[in-house]
Short mmCIF file of C-alpha atoms in Angstrom, two decimals:
data_model
loop_
_atom_site.label_atom_id
_atom_site.label_comp_id
_atom_site.label_asym_id
_atom_site.label_seq_id
_atom_site.Cartn_x
_atom_site.Cartn_y
_atom_site.Cartn_z
CA UNK A 1 -68.58 -33.31 -0.61
CA UNK A 2 -65.50 -32.37 -2.18
CA UNK A 3 -62.65 -30.33 -0.33
CA UNK A 4 -60.81 -28.04 -1.89
CA UNK A 5 -56.88 -26.25 -1.66
CA UNK A 6 -57.55 -22.52 -1.68
CA UNK A 7 -55.10 -20.60 -4.52
CA UNK A 8 -52.68 -18.40 -3.40
CA UNK A 9 -53.29 -14.75 -4.21
CA UNK A 10 -52.14 -13.54 -6.87
CA UNK A 11 -50.63 -10.99 -5.27
CA UNK A 12 -48.27 -12.90 -3.33
CA UNK A 13 -47.73 -15.08 -7.02
CA UNK A 14 -45.72 -11.46 -8.52
CA UNK A 15 -43.54 -10.77 -5.50
CA UNK A 16 -42.19 -13.68 -5.50
CA UNK A 17 -41.61 -13.80 -9.80
CA UNK A 18 -41.00 -10.32 -8.76
CA UNK A 19 -38.19 -11.08 -6.46
CA UNK A 20 -36.60 -13.63 -8.97
CA UNK A 21 -36.15 -12.04 -11.77
CA UNK A 22 -34.83 -8.81 -9.64
CA UNK A 23 -32.11 -11.98 -8.51
CA UNK A 24 -31.06 -13.33 -11.52
CA UNK A 25 -30.77 -9.39 -12.23
CA UNK A 26 -28.46 -8.17 -9.06
CA UNK A 27 -27.07 -12.00 -10.42
CA UNK A 28 -25.81 -10.52 -13.60
CA UNK A 29 -24.78 -7.94 -13.60
CA UNK A 30 -22.61 -9.06 -10.07
CA UNK A 31 -20.83 -11.85 -12.56
CA UNK A 32 -20.38 -9.00 -15.54
CA UNK A 33 -19.23 -6.65 -13.23
CA UNK A 34 -16.76 -9.21 -11.68
CA UNK A 35 -15.76 -10.42 -16.09
CA UNK A 36 -15.65 -7.18 -17.16
CA UNK A 37 -12.96 -6.27 -14.08
CA UNK A 38 -10.77 -9.25 -15.88
CA UNK A 39 -11.33 -8.40 -19.25
CA UNK A 40 -9.77 -4.72 -17.82
CA UNK A 41 -6.70 -6.41 -15.82
CA UNK A 42 -6.13 -8.61 -19.31
CA UNK A 43 -5.64 -6.08 -21.13
CA UNK A 44 -3.76 -3.80 -19.16
CA UNK A 45 -1.42 -6.53 -18.98
CA UNK A 46 -0.81 -6.48 -22.83
CA UNK A 47 -1.14 -3.61 -23.51
CA UNK A 48 2.11 -2.97 -20.93
CA UNK A 49 3.40 -6.59 -22.49
CA UNK A 50 2.85 -5.23 -26.70
CA UNK A 51 4.78 -2.56 -25.45
CA UNK A 52 7.53 -3.40 -23.28
CA UNK A 53 8.26 -6.13 -26.18
CA UNK A 54 9.04 -3.32 -28.52
CA UNK A 55 11.85 -1.49 -25.75
CA UNK A 56 13.44 -3.93 -25.21
CA UNK A 57 13.67 -6.10 -28.96
CA UNK A 58 15.91 -3.05 -29.58
CA UNK A 59 17.81 -2.85 -26.09
CA UNK A 60 21.87 -3.03 -25.56
CA UNK A 61 21.80 -3.15 -21.80
CA UNK A 62 19.65 -5.77 -19.63
CA UNK A 63 16.96 -4.91 -18.50
CA UNK A 64 17.36 -6.87 -15.43
CA UNK A 65 20.67 -5.10 -14.20
CA UNK A 66 21.83 -1.50 -16.00
CA UNK A 67 22.12 0.47 -13.72
CA UNK A 68 21.48 3.19 -16.68
CA UNK A 69 18.65 5.22 -18.60
CA UNK A 70 18.10 6.31 -22.06
CA UNK A 71 16.17 4.42 -24.14
CA UNK A 72 16.57 7.46 -26.01
CA UNK A 73 20.16 7.51 -27.44
CA UNK A 74 21.48 6.11 -31.23
CA UNK A 75 22.10 2.29 -29.28
CA UNK A 76 19.20 2.92 -26.47
CA UNK A 77 20.69 0.95 -23.24
CA UNK A 78 17.98 0.86 -19.99
CA UNK A 79 17.95 -0.61 -17.07
CA UNK A 80 15.48 -0.82 -13.32
CA UNK A 81 17.72 -1.60 -11.08
CA UNK A 82 18.39 0.99 -9.42
CA UNK A 83 14.87 2.07 -9.96
CA UNK A 84 14.33 -1.70 -8.62
CA UNK A 85 15.75 -1.35 -5.42
CA UNK A 86 14.14 2.12 -5.01
CA UNK A 87 10.60 1.14 -5.00
CA UNK A 88 11.31 -2.01 -2.48
CA UNK A 89 13.55 0.22 -0.36
CA UNK A 90 11.76 3.19 0.53
CA UNK A 91 8.35 0.35 -0.02
CA UNK A 92 9.97 -1.71 3.36
CA UNK A 93 10.82 2.00 5.33
CA UNK A 94 7.80 3.23 5.13
CA UNK A 95 5.68 -0.41 5.92
CA UNK A 96 8.91 -0.59 9.37
CA UNK A 97 7.79 2.72 11.04
CA UNK A 98 3.81 2.90 9.50
CA UNK A 99 2.55 -0.46 10.17
CA UNK A 100 3.79 -0.86 13.83
CA UNK A 101 2.19 3.13 14.66
CA UNK A 102 -0.70 2.04 12.36
CA UNK A 103 -1.75 -0.99 15.00
CA UNK A 104 -1.32 2.03 18.16
CA UNK A 105 -3.22 4.22 17.24
CA UNK A 106 -6.18 2.25 15.31
CA UNK A 107 -5.99 0.38 19.71
CA UNK A 108 -5.87 4.43 21.17
CA UNK A 109 -8.44 4.34 19.09
CA UNK A 110 -10.99 1.36 20.19
CA UNK A 111 -9.11 0.15 22.97
CA UNK A 112 -8.25 2.75 25.54
CA UNK A 113 -9.29 6.23 24.24
CA UNK A 114 -12.87 7.58 25.42
CA UNK A 115 -15.32 7.59 22.93
CA UNK A 116 -15.72 11.55 23.57
CA UNK A 117 -11.55 12.02 22.60
CA UNK A 118 -11.65 8.45 20.29
CA UNK A 119 -14.41 9.02 17.17
CA UNK A 120 -12.82 13.45 16.73
CA UNK A 121 -9.83 11.89 16.86
CA UNK A 122 -10.95 8.45 14.17
CA UNK A 123 -12.76 11.39 12.11
CA UNK A 124 -8.51 13.56 11.23
CA UNK A 125 -6.81 10.06 10.94
CA UNK A 126 -10.19 9.53 7.37
CA UNK A 127 -8.76 13.19 6.79
CA UNK A 128 -5.29 12.31 6.38
CA UNK A 129 -6.65 9.21 4.34
CA UNK A 130 -7.73 12.30 2.09
CA UNK A 131 -4.86 14.72 1.99
CA UNK A 132 -3.70 14.72 -1.38
CA UNK A 133 0.52 13.21 -3.05
CA UNK A 134 1.31 16.89 -4.04
CA UNK A 135 0.38 18.57 -0.76
CA UNK A 136 2.89 16.19 0.95
CA UNK A 137 5.28 16.29 -1.21
CA UNK A 138 5.46 19.91 -1.23
CA UNK A 139 5.17 19.15 2.83
CA UNK A 140 8.20 17.15 2.21
CA UNK A 141 10.62 19.57 0.58
CA UNK A 142 9.35 22.85 2.31
CA UNK A 143 9.45 20.99 6.18
CA UNK A 144 10.36 17.58 6.49
CA UNK A 145 14.01 17.97 4.40
CA UNK A 146 15.13 20.58 6.07
CA UNK A 147 14.58 18.58 9.48
CA UNK A 148 15.91 16.08 8.06
CA UNK A 149 19.21 16.99 9.24
CA UNK A 150 20.12 16.53 12.71
CA UNK A 151 18.85 12.67 12.54
CA UNK A 152 20.65 12.18 9.57
CA UNK A 153 23.73 13.46 11.10
CA UNK A 154 22.80 10.66 14.22
CA UNK A 155 22.45 8.02 11.76
CA UNK A 156 25.48 9.27 9.92
CA UNK A 157 27.35 9.36 14.30
CA UNK A 158 25.73 6.13 16.07
CA UNK A 159 24.75 3.67 13.27
CA UNK A 160 27.26 4.69 10.43
CA UNK A 161 29.38 1.08 11.58
CA UNK A 162 25.51 -0.55 9.65
CA UNK A 163 27.34 1.03 6.32
CA UNK A 164 23.89 1.19 5.74
CA UNK A 165 23.32 4.99 7.73
CA UNK A 166 27.14 5.55 6.67
CA UNK A 167 26.84 9.00 4.71
CA UNK A 168 29.28 9.28 2.90
CA UNK A 169 28.59 12.67 1.83
CA UNK A 170 28.30 15.19 5.25
CA UNK A 171 26.48 17.94 4.84
CA UNK A 172 24.36 16.97 1.34
CA UNK A 173 20.64 17.94 1.36
CA UNK A 174 19.15 14.33 2.44
CA UNK A 175 16.24 13.81 -0.14
CA UNK A 176 17.32 9.90 0.15
CA UNK A 177 15.27 7.05 0.33
CA UNK A 178 15.06 7.44 3.93
CA UNK A 179 14.32 10.43 3.49
CA UNK A 180 10.27 9.71 1.36
CA UNK A 181 10.34 5.93 3.98
CA UNK A 182 9.54 8.11 6.54
CA UNK A 183 7.72 11.10 3.88
CA UNK A 184 6.11 7.52 2.95
CA UNK A 185 5.01 6.13 6.04
CA UNK A 186 3.17 9.20 7.25
CA UNK A 187 1.40 8.95 3.63
CA UNK A 188 -0.13 5.26 4.43
CA UNK A 189 -0.62 5.47 7.49
CA UNK A 190 -4.07 6.56 7.57
CA UNK A 191 -5.84 4.22 5.61
CA UNK A 192 -3.24 0.34 7.88
CA UNK A 193 -5.05 3.09 10.71
CA UNK A 194 -8.58 3.07 9.23
CA UNK A 195 -9.25 -0.85 8.15
CA UNK A 196 -6.91 -2.11 11.65
CA UNK A 197 -9.59 -0.11 13.62
CA UNK A 198 -12.39 -1.59 12.40
CA UNK A 199 -10.86 -4.60 12.61
CA UNK A 200 -10.69 -3.84 15.94
CA UNK A 201 -14.24 -3.30 16.14
CA UNK A 202 -15.61 -6.43 15.39
CA UNK A 203 -13.90 -8.30 17.82
CA UNK A 204 -16.51 -10.56 18.80
CA UNK A 205 -16.85 -8.73 22.89
CA UNK A 206 -18.09 -12.16 24.52
CA UNK A 207 -14.18 -13.54 23.56
CA UNK A 208 -12.73 -10.09 25.56
CA UNK A 209 -15.28 -10.59 28.62
CA UNK A 210 -14.39 -14.21 27.90
CA UNK A 211 -10.28 -12.70 28.73
CA UNK A 212 -11.29 -10.25 30.75
CA UNK A 213 -12.97 -12.62 32.82
CA UNK A 214 -10.60 -14.79 33.46
CA UNK A 215 -8.09 -12.05 35.21
CA UNK A 216 -6.13 -11.01 32.21
CA UNK A 217 -5.73 -7.13 32.05
CA UNK A 218 -6.75 -5.18 29.29
CA UNK A 219 -3.24 -5.65 28.00
CA UNK A 220 -3.24 -9.25 27.66
CA UNK A 221 -6.49 -9.28 26.48
CA UNK A 222 -5.46 -8.23 22.78
CA UNK A 223 -2.99 -9.93 23.16
CA UNK A 224 -4.87 -12.75 23.35
CA UNK A 225 -7.92 -11.71 21.90
CA UNK A 226 -7.86 -8.88 19.70
CA UNK A 227 -4.36 -9.25 17.74
CA UNK A 228 -5.26 -12.77 16.84
CA UNK A 229 -8.51 -11.92 15.55
CA UNK A 230 -7.30 -9.65 13.54
CA UNK A 231 -4.01 -10.85 12.15
CA UNK A 232 -5.35 -11.33 8.95
CA UNK A 233 -7.24 -7.84 8.33
CA UNK A 234 -4.03 -6.22 9.48
CA UNK A 235 -2.13 -7.38 6.45
CA UNK A 236 -4.80 -7.29 4.05
CA UNK A 237 -4.84 -2.77 5.68
CA UNK A 238 -0.48 -3.96 5.89
CA UNK A 239 -1.50 -4.10 1.73
CA UNK A 240 -2.66 -1.70 0.77
CA UNK A 241 -0.76 0.73 2.55
CA UNK A 242 2.16 -1.43 0.15
CA UNK A 243 0.12 -1.10 -2.54
CA UNK A 244 0.03 2.85 -2.71
CA UNK A 245 3.55 3.40 -0.96
CA UNK A 246 5.03 0.87 -4.31
CA UNK A 247 2.93 3.09 -6.36
CA UNK A 248 3.41 7.01 -5.10
CA UNK A 249 4.46 9.19 -7.49
CA UNK A 250 4.06 12.93 -6.74
CA UNK A 251 5.31 13.22 -3.87
CA UNK A 252 8.08 11.12 -4.30
CA UNK A 253 9.08 12.92 -7.13
CA UNK A 254 9.32 16.22 -5.95
CA UNK A 255 11.69 15.33 -2.19
CA UNK A 256 14.25 12.75 -3.92
CA UNK A 257 17.08 13.55 -5.57
CA UNK A 258 17.34 11.24 -8.49
CA UNK A 259 19.73 9.95 -10.04
CA UNK A 260 21.14 6.17 -11.82
CA UNK A 261 23.80 5.21 -9.14
CA UNK A 262 22.42 1.92 -6.33
CA UNK A 263 23.85 3.36 -3.69
CA UNK A 264 23.03 0.96 0.29
CA UNK A 265 24.03 4.16 1.24
CA UNK A 266 20.63 5.19 2.49
CA UNK A 267 21.62 8.33 3.74
CA UNK A 268 22.86 9.34 0.54
CA UNK A 269 21.29 11.67 -2.20
CA UNK A 270 19.79 9.30 -5.04
CA UNK A 271 18.79 6.17 -6.68
CA UNK A 272 14.68 6.18 -7.64
CA UNK A 273 12.03 4.78 -8.12
CA UNK A 274 9.01 3.29 -11.41
CA UNK A 275 6.64 6.10 -10.30
CA UNK A 276 9.07 8.95 -10.19
CA UNK A 277 10.97 8.26 -12.96
CA UNK A 278 7.92 7.26 -15.15
CA UNK A 279 6.88 10.67 -14.35
CA UNK A 280 9.46 12.95 -14.25
CA UNK A 281 10.81 10.82 -18.23
CA UNK A 282 7.39 10.11 -19.82
CA UNK A 283 6.81 14.00 -21.29
CA UNK A 284 10.46 14.52 -22.67
CA UNK A 285 10.81 10.71 -23.74
CA UNK A 286 10.57 9.49 -27.68
CA UNK A 287 8.09 6.79 -28.67
CA UNK A 288 11.23 4.33 -27.75
CA UNK A 289 11.86 6.14 -24.81
CA UNK A 290 7.61 5.79 -23.41
CA UNK A 291 7.87 1.71 -24.76
CA UNK A 292 10.56 1.68 -22.69
CA UNK A 293 9.00 3.47 -19.64
CA UNK A 294 6.53 1.09 -20.36
CA UNK A 295 8.62 -2.11 -19.45
CA UNK A 296 9.55 -0.88 -15.92
CA UNK A 297 5.91 0.42 -15.94
CA UNK A 298 5.08 -3.37 -16.25
CA UNK A 299 7.71 -4.42 -14.05
CA UNK A 300 5.96 -2.98 -11.54
CA UNK A 301 1.85 -4.19 -12.43
CA UNK A 302 3.55 -7.40 -12.02
CA UNK A 303 5.61 -6.88 -8.30
CA UNK A 304 2.14 -5.02 -6.96
CA UNK A 305 0.29 -8.09 -8.07
CA UNK A 306 2.82 -10.44 -6.68
CA UNK A 307 2.46 -8.21 -3.10
CA UNK A 308 -1.53 -8.46 -4.15
CA UNK A 309 -0.95 -12.07 -4.76
CA UNK A 310 1.26 -13.03 -1.95
CA UNK A 311 -1.42 -11.32 1.09
CA UNK A 312 -3.77 -13.26 0.08
CA UNK A 313 -2.20 -16.71 0.86
CA UNK A 314 -0.98 -15.20 3.68
CA UNK A 315 -5.42 -13.58 5.07
CA UNK A 316 -6.11 -17.46 3.42
CA UNK A 317 -3.58 -19.32 5.41
CA UNK A 318 -4.08 -17.35 9.06
CA UNK A 319 -7.59 -17.43 8.94
CA UNK A 320 -8.87 -20.47 10.21
CA UNK A 321 -6.37 -19.38 13.95
CA UNK A 322 -7.34 -16.46 13.88
CA UNK A 323 -9.89 -16.84 15.77
CA UNK A 324 -12.29 -15.00 12.64
CA UNK A 325 -14.75 -17.86 12.64
CA UNK A 326 -16.03 -17.79 15.45
#
């Protein structure tokens, strides 16, 4: 008497083959998407480098230290000193204002506000992220600038001894890098808040309950359980906001009174940023002038890559200490 094992149903084998085929298709599609992204990034970098090389080959000035921007003159002279300073300073002001406020709003929504208040407040914050840049720019030019005279006068009177807040042209319109920094802070606030809020909601409930059970107050629980867990997420959210602040164009162009003067007096009109300079001068520039603008765009491209790379390193180093793997 012989015994034989029953054959597997054909339907099950077909489902296995279909699932394996689906896995292969998905894997190849994901791999192709990643490769396509790298190709696009390399193509952008290569194009900018090619056009930048054309511009730099004819530049009569030092590209890194020259303040002047006259690439279409008989003797082309242009540099990024003013643009780099304005871009970094305005973004730094925006981050110094936006990050602490965003963390506070995220903590209020996730741990302090009642549910009936937290949900509408969260929707409002998310809605602010969808407002177009031109709307922020018009609001900044028509409302923010006229209402900053008092603040700039107060800073000049009481903090003018710091030199940074010393206003050399008293009474001038506050179309300055300081005003741009405030406007950028308002623009990036919803992005940082939304991401940080979601990170705080991912904190394990047991960590919070354990801290409260040991006698910690709500603030002590947040300081010992929530903030360490959410530190990598806060850094990532801040880098997203910084990326927008570095590349913001229209709002800065509407508010800032640009010139080629590099001044440490943040309350004086003037200065410029990479994106704003490209937006204002691209249409009127000749072919060589556009190559010069491409060179400045390449610098902004590199700055953005460096910032995001540094953020990834910070997150990777702190992740093991944050409790994210618990």
